[in-house]
Amino acid sequence: MSLHAEQFFTEALPLRMEGSVVGNSFYAVPPPGSQIRLRIDFYETIYHQKFGGLRLTVLHPDQGKIDVVALSFKEYGTFRARATSASYDRHVIDAGSGGSEPPWKGGDFTALAQAVHTYAGMWGYPAPEPTVRSSQRAALPVPAPSRVRGTAARAR
């Protein structure tokens, strides 16, 4: 089964950087005036066709690999909502199983994408614009002071 890498890197993983997908890898457009390249691909576990996360590799045209880091799906809670019998299988992409759906379908890649942007920022890639999210907590009213014995009410 295919990893559907093009669909993963352009639709599922909320990356906010320009680049191209080649095979199962995403190559980010380098920062202005820089020679380094960032490659993002899936890293395979010790099991055939099972992928445990993303590998980010910083490449230099003359020096080769400069740095490599692995970001696991488990560490970033990507498939927390996935229910399986084995806890290990819950945290991997199984590209060897049949079916027409992408093997990563149903994952929450928000935290993983933020980690990718943080790492890329260390290498000079521009930081993405922050997304504005409304919070239900911000909409809660502030409790009024209590008139009982002169104490103030506490928010819970």
XYZ file of C-alpha atoms in Angstrom:
156
model
C 0.000 0.000 0.000
C 1.132 3.508 -0.664
C 1.853 6.074 2.024
C 0.027 8.699 -0.068
C 2.961 11.016 0.683
C 1.862 13.818 -1.629
C -1.538 13.976 0.053
C 0.028 13.662 3.512
C 2.505 16.530 3.096
C 0.105 18.850 1.248
C -3.178 18.194 3.088
C -2.889 16.175 6.323
C 0.272 17.624 7.892
C -0.413 21.326 8.444
C 2.986 22.518 7.205
C 3.175 26.193 6.448
C 6.264 26.134 4.278
C 6.798 25.859 0.567
C 8.306 22.775 -0.942
C 7.903 19.770 -3.192
C 7.106 16.119 -2.634
C 9.419 13.643 -4.341
C 8.586 10.002 -3.715
C 7.856 9.685 0.011
C 9.834 12.810 0.976
C 9.059 16.506 1.284
C 11.826 18.947 0.322
C 11.325 22.447 1.756
C 12.301 25.491 -0.272
C 15.538 26.770 1.330
C 15.636 30.058 3.228
C 16.776 33.050 1.134
C 20.561 33.120 0.744
C 21.045 29.695 2.333
C 22.543 26.545 0.879
C 20.955 24.142 3.340
C 17.977 21.972 2.448
C 15.379 20.373 4.708
C 14.072 16.922 3.818
C 11.128 15.421 5.715
C 10.263 11.767 5.270
C 8.712 8.871 7.152
C 11.019 6.717 9.243
C 10.461 2.997 9.251
C 10.399 1.013 12.479
C 12.048 -2.399 12.816
C 8.851 -3.834 11.339
C 8.388 -3.930 7.574
C 6.159 -1.158 6.196
C 5.418 0.285 9.655
C 6.397 3.899 10.154
C 6.842 5.453 13.587
C 7.108 9.144 12.738
C 8.901 11.686 10.622
C 12.634 12.086 10.056
C 13.909 15.612 9.410
C 17.267 15.859 7.693
C 19.233 19.053 7.119
C 21.379 18.714 3.995
C 24.199 20.828 2.609
C 25.211 20.469 -1.067
C 28.928 20.181 -0.210
C 28.940 18.716 3.300
C 26.049 16.253 3.010
C 23.959 15.522 6.104
C 24.420 18.151 8.774
C 21.731 17.078 11.238
C 18.998 14.451 11.539
C 16.155 14.292 14.056
C 13.270 11.842 14.403
C 9.862 12.980 15.620
C 7.662 10.081 16.682
C 3.907 9.909 16.246
C 3.655 8.545 19.793
C 5.595 11.434 21.347
C 3.312 14.023 19.728
C 0.027 12.184 20.388
C -0.756 11.907 16.701
C -2.957 8.837 16.882
C -4.221 9.213 20.438
C -7.841 8.675 19.370
C -7.043 5.499 17.436
C -8.378 2.382 19.135
C -6.461 -0.845 18.523
C -5.840 -3.993 20.454
C -2.077 -3.487 20.655
C -0.804 -0.210 22.113
C 2.225 -0.301 19.788
C 0.116 -0.457 16.632
C -1.830 2.584 17.738
C 1.221 4.829 17.290
C 2.438 3.769 13.848
C 1.419 4.024 10.230
C 0.974 0.558 8.774
C 1.583 0.936 5.040
C 1.554 -2.821 4.542
C -2.106 -3.318 5.328
C -4.651 -3.314 2.532
C -7.406 -0.818 1.976
C -8.058 2.269 -0.056
C -7.736 4.787 2.801
C -4.356 6.393 3.509
C -2.691 4.577 6.441
C -2.301 7.851 8.360
C -5.982 8.775 8.114
C -7.519 9.969 11.378
C -4.333 11.370 12.880
C -4.010 14.774 14.536
C -0.792 16.222 13.128
C -1.014 19.687 14.697
C 1.580 19.152 17.452
C 3.865 17.283 15.070
C 3.706 20.123 12.536
C 4.555 22.630 15.277
C 7.629 20.566 16.182
C 8.655 20.515 12.509
C 8.344 24.311 12.329
C 10.334 24.754 15.548
C 13.142 22.568 14.215
C 13.110 24.269 10.814
C 13.247 27.665 12.518
C 16.546 26.701 14.182
C 17.998 26.318 10.675
C 16.787 29.675 9.383
C 13.490 28.675 7.830
C 10.975 31.469 8.331
C 8.558 30.950 11.197
C 4.981 30.521 10.038
C 2.327 33.024 10.953
C 0.657 31.947 14.200
C -2.835 30.591 13.786
C -5.490 32.322 15.834
C -7.613 29.872 17.773
C -10.529 30.849 19.909
C -10.505 29.488 23.410
C -13.585 28.600 25.404
C -11.754 29.547 28.602
C -11.306 33.121 27.405
C -15.072 33.451 26.995
C -15.847 32.555 30.616
C -16.856 35.493 32.815
C -14.670 36.527 35.735
C -16.405 35.677 39.026
C -17.718 38.591 41.055
C -16.332 39.175 44.558
C -18.229 37.288 47.243
C -20.105 39.250 49.857
C -19.791 36.448 52.390
C -17.227 37.388 55.076
C -15.466 39.725 52.614
C -13.716 36.996 50.640
C -13.455 36.836 46.893
C -14.814 33.914 44.915
C -12.227 31.670 43.302
C -12.338 30.540 39.691
C -12.203 26.789 39.275
